[in-house]
Coordinates of C-alpha atoms in Angstrom, one line a residue:
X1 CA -35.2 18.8 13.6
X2 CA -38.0 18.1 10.8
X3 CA -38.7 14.6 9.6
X4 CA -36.9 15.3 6.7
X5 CA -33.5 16.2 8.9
X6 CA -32.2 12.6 8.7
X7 CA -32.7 12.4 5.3
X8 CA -30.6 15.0 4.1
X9 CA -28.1 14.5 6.8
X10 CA -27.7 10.8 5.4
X11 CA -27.4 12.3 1.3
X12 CA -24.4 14.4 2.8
X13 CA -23.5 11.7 4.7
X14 CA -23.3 9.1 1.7
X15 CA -21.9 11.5 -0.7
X16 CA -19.1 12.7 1.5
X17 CA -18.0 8.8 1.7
X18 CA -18.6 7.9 -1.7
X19 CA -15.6 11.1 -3.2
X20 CA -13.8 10.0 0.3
X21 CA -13.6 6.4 -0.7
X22 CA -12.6 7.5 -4.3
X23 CA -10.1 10.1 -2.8
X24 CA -8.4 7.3 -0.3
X25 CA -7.3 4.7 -3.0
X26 CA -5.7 7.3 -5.3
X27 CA -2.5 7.3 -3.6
X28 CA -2.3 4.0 -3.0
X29 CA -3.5 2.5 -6.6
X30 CA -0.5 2.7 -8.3
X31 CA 1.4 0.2 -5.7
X32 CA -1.5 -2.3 -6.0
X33 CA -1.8 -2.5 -9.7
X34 CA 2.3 -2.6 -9.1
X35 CA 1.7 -5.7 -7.0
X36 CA -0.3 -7.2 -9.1
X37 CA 0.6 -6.9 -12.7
X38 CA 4.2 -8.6 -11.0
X39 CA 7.6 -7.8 -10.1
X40 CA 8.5 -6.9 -13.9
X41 CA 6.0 -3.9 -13.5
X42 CA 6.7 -0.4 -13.7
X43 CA 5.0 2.6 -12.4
X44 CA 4.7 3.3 -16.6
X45 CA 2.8 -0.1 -16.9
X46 CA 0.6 0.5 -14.1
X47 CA -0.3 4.0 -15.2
X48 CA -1.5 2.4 -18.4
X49 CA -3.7 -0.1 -16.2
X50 CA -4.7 2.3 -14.3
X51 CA -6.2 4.4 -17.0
X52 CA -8.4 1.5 -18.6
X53 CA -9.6 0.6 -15.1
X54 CA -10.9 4.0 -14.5
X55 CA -12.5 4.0 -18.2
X56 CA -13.9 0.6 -17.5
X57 CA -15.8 2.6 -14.7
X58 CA -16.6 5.3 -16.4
X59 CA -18.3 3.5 -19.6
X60 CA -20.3 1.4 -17.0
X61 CA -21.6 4.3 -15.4
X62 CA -22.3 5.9 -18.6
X63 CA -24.9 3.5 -19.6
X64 CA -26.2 2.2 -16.5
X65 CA -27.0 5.8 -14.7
X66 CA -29.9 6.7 -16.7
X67 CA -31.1 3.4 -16.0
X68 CA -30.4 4.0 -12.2
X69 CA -32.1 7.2 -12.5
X70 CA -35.4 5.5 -14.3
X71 CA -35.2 2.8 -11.9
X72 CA -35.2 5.2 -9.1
X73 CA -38.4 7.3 -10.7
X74 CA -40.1 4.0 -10.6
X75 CA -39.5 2.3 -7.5
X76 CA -38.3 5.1 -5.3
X77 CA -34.6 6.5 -4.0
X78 CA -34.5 4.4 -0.7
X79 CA -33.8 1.1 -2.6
X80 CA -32.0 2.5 -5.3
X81 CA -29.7 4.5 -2.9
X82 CA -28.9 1.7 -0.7
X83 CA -28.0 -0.7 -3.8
X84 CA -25.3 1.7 -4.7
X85 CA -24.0 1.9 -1.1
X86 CA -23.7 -1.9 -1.2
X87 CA -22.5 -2.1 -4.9
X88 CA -19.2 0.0 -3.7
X89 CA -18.9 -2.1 -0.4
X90 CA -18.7 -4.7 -3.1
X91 CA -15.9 -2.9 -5.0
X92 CA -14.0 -2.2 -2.6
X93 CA -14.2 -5.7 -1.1
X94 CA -12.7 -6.8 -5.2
X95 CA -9.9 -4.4 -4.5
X96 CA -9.1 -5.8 -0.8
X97 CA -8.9 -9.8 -1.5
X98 CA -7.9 -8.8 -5.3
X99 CA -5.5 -11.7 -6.7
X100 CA -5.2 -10.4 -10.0
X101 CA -5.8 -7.4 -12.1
X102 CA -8.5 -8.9 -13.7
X103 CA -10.5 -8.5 -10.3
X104 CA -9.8 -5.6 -10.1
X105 CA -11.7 -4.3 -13.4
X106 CA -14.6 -6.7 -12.0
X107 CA -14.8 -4.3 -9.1
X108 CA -15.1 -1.4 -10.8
X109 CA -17.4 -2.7 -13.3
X110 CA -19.7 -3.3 -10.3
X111 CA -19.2 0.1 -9.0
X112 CA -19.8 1.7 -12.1
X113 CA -23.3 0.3 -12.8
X114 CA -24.7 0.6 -9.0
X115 CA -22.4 3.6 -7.9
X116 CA -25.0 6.3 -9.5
X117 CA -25.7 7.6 -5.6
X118 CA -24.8 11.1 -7.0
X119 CA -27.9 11.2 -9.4
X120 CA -30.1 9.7 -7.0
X121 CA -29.2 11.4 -4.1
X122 CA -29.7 14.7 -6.1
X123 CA -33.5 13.3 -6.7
X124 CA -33.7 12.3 -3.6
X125 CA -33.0 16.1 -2.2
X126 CA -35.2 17.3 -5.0
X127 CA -38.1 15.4 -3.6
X128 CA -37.3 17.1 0.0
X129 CA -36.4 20.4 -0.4
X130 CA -39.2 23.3 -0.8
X131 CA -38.1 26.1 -3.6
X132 CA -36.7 28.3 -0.5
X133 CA -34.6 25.4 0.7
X134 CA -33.8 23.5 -2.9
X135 CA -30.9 25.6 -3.5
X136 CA -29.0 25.6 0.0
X137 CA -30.0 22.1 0.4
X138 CA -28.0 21.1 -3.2
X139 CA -25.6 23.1 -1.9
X140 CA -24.6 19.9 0.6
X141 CA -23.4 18.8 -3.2
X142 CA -20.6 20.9 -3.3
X143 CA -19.5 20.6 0.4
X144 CA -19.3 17.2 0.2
X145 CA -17.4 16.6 -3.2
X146 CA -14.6 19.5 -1.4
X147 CA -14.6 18.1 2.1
X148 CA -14.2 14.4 0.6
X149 CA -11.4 15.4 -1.7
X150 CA -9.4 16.8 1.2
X151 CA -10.4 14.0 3.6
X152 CA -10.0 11.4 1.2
X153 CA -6.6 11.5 0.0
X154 CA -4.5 12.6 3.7
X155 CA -6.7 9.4 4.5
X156 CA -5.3 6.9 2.1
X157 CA -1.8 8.6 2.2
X158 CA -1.5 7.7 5.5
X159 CA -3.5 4.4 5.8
X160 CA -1.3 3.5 2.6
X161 CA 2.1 3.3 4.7
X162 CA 0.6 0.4 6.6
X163 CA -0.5 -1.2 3.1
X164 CA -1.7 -1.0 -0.4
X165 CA -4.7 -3.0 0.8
X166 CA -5.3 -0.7 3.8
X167 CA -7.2 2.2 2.7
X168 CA -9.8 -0.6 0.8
X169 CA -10.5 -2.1 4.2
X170 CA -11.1 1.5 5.7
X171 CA -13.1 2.2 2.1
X172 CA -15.2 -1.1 2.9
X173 CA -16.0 -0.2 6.3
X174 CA -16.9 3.0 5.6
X175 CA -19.6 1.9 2.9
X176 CA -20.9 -0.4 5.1
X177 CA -21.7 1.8 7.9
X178 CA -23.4 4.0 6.0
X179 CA -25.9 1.2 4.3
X180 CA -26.8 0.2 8.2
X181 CA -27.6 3.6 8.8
X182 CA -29.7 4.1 5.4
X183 CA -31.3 0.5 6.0
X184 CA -32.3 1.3 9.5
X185 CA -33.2 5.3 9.6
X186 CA -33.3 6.7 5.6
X187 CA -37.0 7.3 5.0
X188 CA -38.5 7.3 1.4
X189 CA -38.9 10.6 -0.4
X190 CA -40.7 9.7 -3.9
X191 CA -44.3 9.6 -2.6
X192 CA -46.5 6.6 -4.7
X193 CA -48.3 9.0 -6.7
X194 CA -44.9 10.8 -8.0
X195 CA -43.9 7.6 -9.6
X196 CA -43.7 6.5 -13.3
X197 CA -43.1 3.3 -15.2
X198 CA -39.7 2.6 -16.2
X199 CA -39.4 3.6 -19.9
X200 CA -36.1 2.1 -22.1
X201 CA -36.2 5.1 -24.3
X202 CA -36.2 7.3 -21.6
X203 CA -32.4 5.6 -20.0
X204 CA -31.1 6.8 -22.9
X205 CA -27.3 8.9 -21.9
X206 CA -27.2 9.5 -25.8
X207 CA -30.6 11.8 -25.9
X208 CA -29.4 14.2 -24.0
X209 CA -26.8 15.3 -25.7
X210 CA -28.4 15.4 -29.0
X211 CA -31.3 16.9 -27.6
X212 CA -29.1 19.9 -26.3
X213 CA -27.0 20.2 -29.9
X214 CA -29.7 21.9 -31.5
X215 CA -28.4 25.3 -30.0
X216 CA -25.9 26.3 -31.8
X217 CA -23.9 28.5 -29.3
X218 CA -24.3 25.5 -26.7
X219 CA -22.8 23.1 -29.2
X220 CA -19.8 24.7 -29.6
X221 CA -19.5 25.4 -26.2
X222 CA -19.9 22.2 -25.3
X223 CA -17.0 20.9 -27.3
X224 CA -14.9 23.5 -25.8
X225 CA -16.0 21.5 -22.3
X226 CA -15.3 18.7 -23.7
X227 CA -11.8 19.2 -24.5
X228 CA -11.1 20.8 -20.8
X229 CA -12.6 17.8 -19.2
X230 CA -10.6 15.6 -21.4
X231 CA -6.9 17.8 -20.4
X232 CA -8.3 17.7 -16.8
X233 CA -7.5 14.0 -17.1
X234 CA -3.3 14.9 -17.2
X235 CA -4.2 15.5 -13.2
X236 CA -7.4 13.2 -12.3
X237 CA -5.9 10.5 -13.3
X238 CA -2.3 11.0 -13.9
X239 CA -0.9 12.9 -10.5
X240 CA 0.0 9.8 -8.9
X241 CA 1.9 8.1 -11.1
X242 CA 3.3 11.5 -12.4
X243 CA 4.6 12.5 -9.1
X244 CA 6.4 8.5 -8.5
X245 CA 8.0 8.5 -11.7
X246 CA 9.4 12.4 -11.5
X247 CA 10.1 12.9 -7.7
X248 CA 9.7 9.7 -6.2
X249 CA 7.2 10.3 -3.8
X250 CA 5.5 7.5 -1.8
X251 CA 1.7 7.7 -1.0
X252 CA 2.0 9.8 2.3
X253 CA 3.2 12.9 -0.3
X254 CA 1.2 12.1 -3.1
X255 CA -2.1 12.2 -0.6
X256 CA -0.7 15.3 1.2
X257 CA -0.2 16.9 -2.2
X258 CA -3.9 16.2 -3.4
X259 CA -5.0 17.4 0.1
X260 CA -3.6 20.8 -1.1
X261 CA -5.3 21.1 -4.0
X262 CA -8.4 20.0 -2.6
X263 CA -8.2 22.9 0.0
X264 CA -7.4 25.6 -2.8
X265 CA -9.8 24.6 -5.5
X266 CA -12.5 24.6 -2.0
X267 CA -11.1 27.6 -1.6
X268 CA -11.8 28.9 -5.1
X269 CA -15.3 27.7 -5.6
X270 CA -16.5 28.9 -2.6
X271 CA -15.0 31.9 -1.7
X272 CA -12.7 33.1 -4.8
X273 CA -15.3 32.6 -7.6
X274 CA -18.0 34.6 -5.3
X275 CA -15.7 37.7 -6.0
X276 CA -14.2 37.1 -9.0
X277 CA -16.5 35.9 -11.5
X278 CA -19.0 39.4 -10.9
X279 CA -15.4 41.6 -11.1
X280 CA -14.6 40.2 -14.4
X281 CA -17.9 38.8 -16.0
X282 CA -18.9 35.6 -17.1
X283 CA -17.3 35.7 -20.4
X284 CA -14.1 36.9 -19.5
X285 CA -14.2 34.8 -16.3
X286 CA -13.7 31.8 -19.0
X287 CA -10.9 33.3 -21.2
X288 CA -8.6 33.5 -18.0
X289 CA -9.6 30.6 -16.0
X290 CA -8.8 28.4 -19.5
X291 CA -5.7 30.6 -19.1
X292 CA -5.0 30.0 -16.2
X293 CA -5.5 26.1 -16.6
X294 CA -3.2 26.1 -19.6
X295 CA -0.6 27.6 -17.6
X296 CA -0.9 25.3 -14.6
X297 CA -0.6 22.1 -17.2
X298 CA 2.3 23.7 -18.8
X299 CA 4.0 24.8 -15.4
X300 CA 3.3 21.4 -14.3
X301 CA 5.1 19.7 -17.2
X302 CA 8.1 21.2 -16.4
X303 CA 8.2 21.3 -13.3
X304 CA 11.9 20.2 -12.3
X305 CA 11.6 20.2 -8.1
X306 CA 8.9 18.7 -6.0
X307 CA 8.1 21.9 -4.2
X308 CA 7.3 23.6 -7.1
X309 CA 3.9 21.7 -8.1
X310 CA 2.4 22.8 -4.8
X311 CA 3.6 26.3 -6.2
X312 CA 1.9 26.0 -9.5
X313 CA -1.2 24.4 -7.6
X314 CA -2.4 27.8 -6.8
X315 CA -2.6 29.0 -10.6
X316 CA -3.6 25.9 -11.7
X317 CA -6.6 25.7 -9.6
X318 CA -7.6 29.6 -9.7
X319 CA -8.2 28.2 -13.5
X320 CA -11.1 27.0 -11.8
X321 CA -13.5 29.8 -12.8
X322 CA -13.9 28.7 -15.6
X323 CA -16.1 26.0 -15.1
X324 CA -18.7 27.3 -13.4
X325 CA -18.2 30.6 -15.7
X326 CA -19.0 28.5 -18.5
X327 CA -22.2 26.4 -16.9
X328 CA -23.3 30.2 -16.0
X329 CA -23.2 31.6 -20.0
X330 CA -25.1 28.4 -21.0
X331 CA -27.3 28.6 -18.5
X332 CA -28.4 31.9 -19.8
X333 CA -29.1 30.5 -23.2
X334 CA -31.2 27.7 -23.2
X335 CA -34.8 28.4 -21.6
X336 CA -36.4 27.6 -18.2
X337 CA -37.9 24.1 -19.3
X338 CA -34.4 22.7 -20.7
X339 CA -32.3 23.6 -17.4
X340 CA -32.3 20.5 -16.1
X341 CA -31.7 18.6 -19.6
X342 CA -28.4 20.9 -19.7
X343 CA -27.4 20.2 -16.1
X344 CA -27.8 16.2 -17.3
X345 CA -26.2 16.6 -20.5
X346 CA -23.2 17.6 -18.4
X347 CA -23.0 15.0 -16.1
X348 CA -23.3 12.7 -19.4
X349 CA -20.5 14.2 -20.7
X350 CA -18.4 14.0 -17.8
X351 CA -18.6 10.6 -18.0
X352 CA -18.0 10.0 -22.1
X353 CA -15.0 12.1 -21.5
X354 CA -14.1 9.3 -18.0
X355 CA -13.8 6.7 -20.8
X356 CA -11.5 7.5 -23.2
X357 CA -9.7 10.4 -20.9
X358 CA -7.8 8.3 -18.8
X359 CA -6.3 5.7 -21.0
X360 CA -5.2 8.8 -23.3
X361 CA -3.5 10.6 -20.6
X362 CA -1.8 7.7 -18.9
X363 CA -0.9 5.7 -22.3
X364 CA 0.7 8.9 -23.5
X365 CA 2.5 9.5 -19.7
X366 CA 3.4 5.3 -20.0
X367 CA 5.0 6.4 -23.8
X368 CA 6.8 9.8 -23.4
X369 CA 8.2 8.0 -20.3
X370 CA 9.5 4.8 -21.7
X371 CA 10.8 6.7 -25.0
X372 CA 11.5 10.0 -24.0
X373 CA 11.9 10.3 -20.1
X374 CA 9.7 12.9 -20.0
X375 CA 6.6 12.3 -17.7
X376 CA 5.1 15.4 -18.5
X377 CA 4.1 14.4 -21.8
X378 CA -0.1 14.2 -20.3
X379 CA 0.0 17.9 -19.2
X380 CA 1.6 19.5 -21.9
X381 CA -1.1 17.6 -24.3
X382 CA -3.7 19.2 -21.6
X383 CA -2.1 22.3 -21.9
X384 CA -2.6 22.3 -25.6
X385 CA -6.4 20.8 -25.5
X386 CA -7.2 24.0 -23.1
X387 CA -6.0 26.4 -25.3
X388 CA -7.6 25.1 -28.1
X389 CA -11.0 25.0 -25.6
X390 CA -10.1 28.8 -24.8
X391 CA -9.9 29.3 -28.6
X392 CA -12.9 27.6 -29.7
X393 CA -14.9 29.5 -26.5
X394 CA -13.9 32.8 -28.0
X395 CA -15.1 32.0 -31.6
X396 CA -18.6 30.8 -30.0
X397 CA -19.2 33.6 -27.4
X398 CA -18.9 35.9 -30.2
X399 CA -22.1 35.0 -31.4
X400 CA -25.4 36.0 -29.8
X401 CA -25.4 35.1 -26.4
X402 CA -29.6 35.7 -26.3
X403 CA -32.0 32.9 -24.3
X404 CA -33.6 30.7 -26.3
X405 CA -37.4 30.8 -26.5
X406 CA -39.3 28.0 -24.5
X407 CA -39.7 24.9 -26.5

């Protein structure tokens, strides 16, 4: 093995526990904040809790990554790295010993500002890899996010039955392994004479975005993304408490049932898409997977037996193409020297969607519960926010689809 082997074995290593340990308290979340919120508490009431304390996460994160990032350019991804490891040991210690809600929004504050391992560990491979190995080597991304996301929830499903406050303790553990092994063997990648001084106008999540605005086909798009990562919310953050209210299932089903997904969307964007985005092109490969999406939400909604979501799984995930398909037409518009601006203005946007997403989807599941009893009120708004992002895709793509000239 190179010198660089343990390296890279401890970025896959870290980022497979980091969507593990956010995989493994999903089932188990909704009978803490339960707990905690007191006996009076509904599963509608926690959902509603539940979707600010993922938006509190999600608006710390927002500011505090390019920060992370500048902080990493500056003094290197070693340090930087292992404060995030021990930021989420931290969290998950909050949501352990929490005695009130409140503490558990203080956890994830503190996640959210030190948890940005996913930008610096995708430095850190940068600073590693050789142009022949930088593209396999990011592709330890990918496997990590799928293999955590199927790991992640079986694990908490099952560790849940012994205790709401179970899969934390496992979480904690976890985290904390992993800093002894960074602290001890991780080597430094950002060589002295790579570095820069940290700049305040440069940790700016805004810039980004505004930078990228000024193409006019990748603004439009990128509304159209924004609108799917806002409907994807009805199932990020809204399954679990979806699934309790509707067909009463307890955290061993709910973590089985994310398992499944997990293995078909794996299953799409790593084997599917391969076949099916050349077959179909990249243009029409967004037109059905927002189909397809739209469908799944819909299907989902009205689902009236427990079987049938892990049915409907399997369209809803094939909708799946359409991310990538979408990254892939953008790609091919702005030049060479703004790829890796686009690729940031993405993550950026991921996050500005993570903080208002999530208190839309699970107010509106908390309301068209209470007043209605429909808990399929989130999905059938993301049903409608798809097709209007399938809509709006088609008006844009129409336009010229030629790369813009270096700038």
């Amino acid at each position: 093995m190179s010198k660089r082997s343990p390296g890279l074995i401890f970025i896959f290593i870290t980022l497979l526990i980091d969507v593990t340990g956010f995989g493994i308290i999903i089932p188990v979340m909704p009978g803490l904040i339960q707990s905690l919120i007191g006996e009076g508490g509904t599963v509608s009431d926690a959902a509603t809790y539940g979707g600010w304390l993922i938006a509190s996460y999600a608006v710390t994160q927002f500011f505090c990554a390019p920060i992370i990032g500048g902080l990493s350019d500056r003094y290197g991804r070693r340090p930087v790295l292992l404060g995030s490891l021990f930021g989420f040991t931290i969290d998950y210690l909050f949501l352990v010993f929490a005695p009130t809600i409140g503490w558990l929004f203080i956890g994830r504050i503190v996640a959210g500002a030190l948890g940005a391992s996913f930008t610096t560990a995708g430095a850190y491979i940068a600073d590693i890899s050789t142009p022949e190995t930088r593209g396999q080597n990011f592709g330890i991304v990918g496997a990590a996010f799928g293999l955590g996301f199927i790991i992640g929830p079986t694990l908490g499903g099952l560790l849940g039955d012994m205790g709401p406050r179970v899969p934390f303790m496992a979480g904690a553990a976890l985290t904390m392994i992993n800093w002894l092994y960074g602290y001890f063997i991780l080597p430094e990648s950002l060589k002295p004479e790579n570095r820069r001084a940290f700049d305040w106008k440069r940790a700016n999540p805004v810039g980004t975005l505004q930078s990228l605005w000024k193409y006019p086909v990748i603004a439009g798009l990128l509304i159209s993304l924004t609108l799917v990562y806002i409907a994807m919310h009805a199932i990020q953050s809204n399954w679990s408490y979806y699934t309790m209210e509707k067909f009463e299932w307890g955290p061993r089903l709910i973590g089985i049932s994310l398992t499944v997904i997990g293995v078909a969307s794996a299953l799409v964007q790593g084997v599917l898409i391969r076949i099916i985005i050349p077959k179909l092109g990249q243009k029409r490969s967004v037109y059905v997977g927002l189909s397809l999406y739209a469908i799944g939400l819909l299907l989902y909604a009205l689902a009236t037996q427990g079987w049938m979501m892990y049915a409907i799984t399997f369209v809803y995930c094939l909708g799946g193409i359409a991310g990538p398909a979408l990254q892939g037409v953008m790609s091919g518009i702005v030049p060479p020297n703004a790829q890796g601006e686009l690729q940031g203005g993405f993550t950026s946007l991921m996050s500005l969607t993570s903080i208002f997403g999530p208190p839309m989807m699970n107010s509106l599941f908390a309301y068209s519960t209470s007043e209605f009893h429909f808990p399929g009120g989130a999905m059938l708004l993301g049903a409608v926010l798809t097709i209007t992002a399938a809509l709006m895709a088609r008006r844009t793509l129409k336009s010229s689809l030629s790369p813009a000239p270096a700038s």
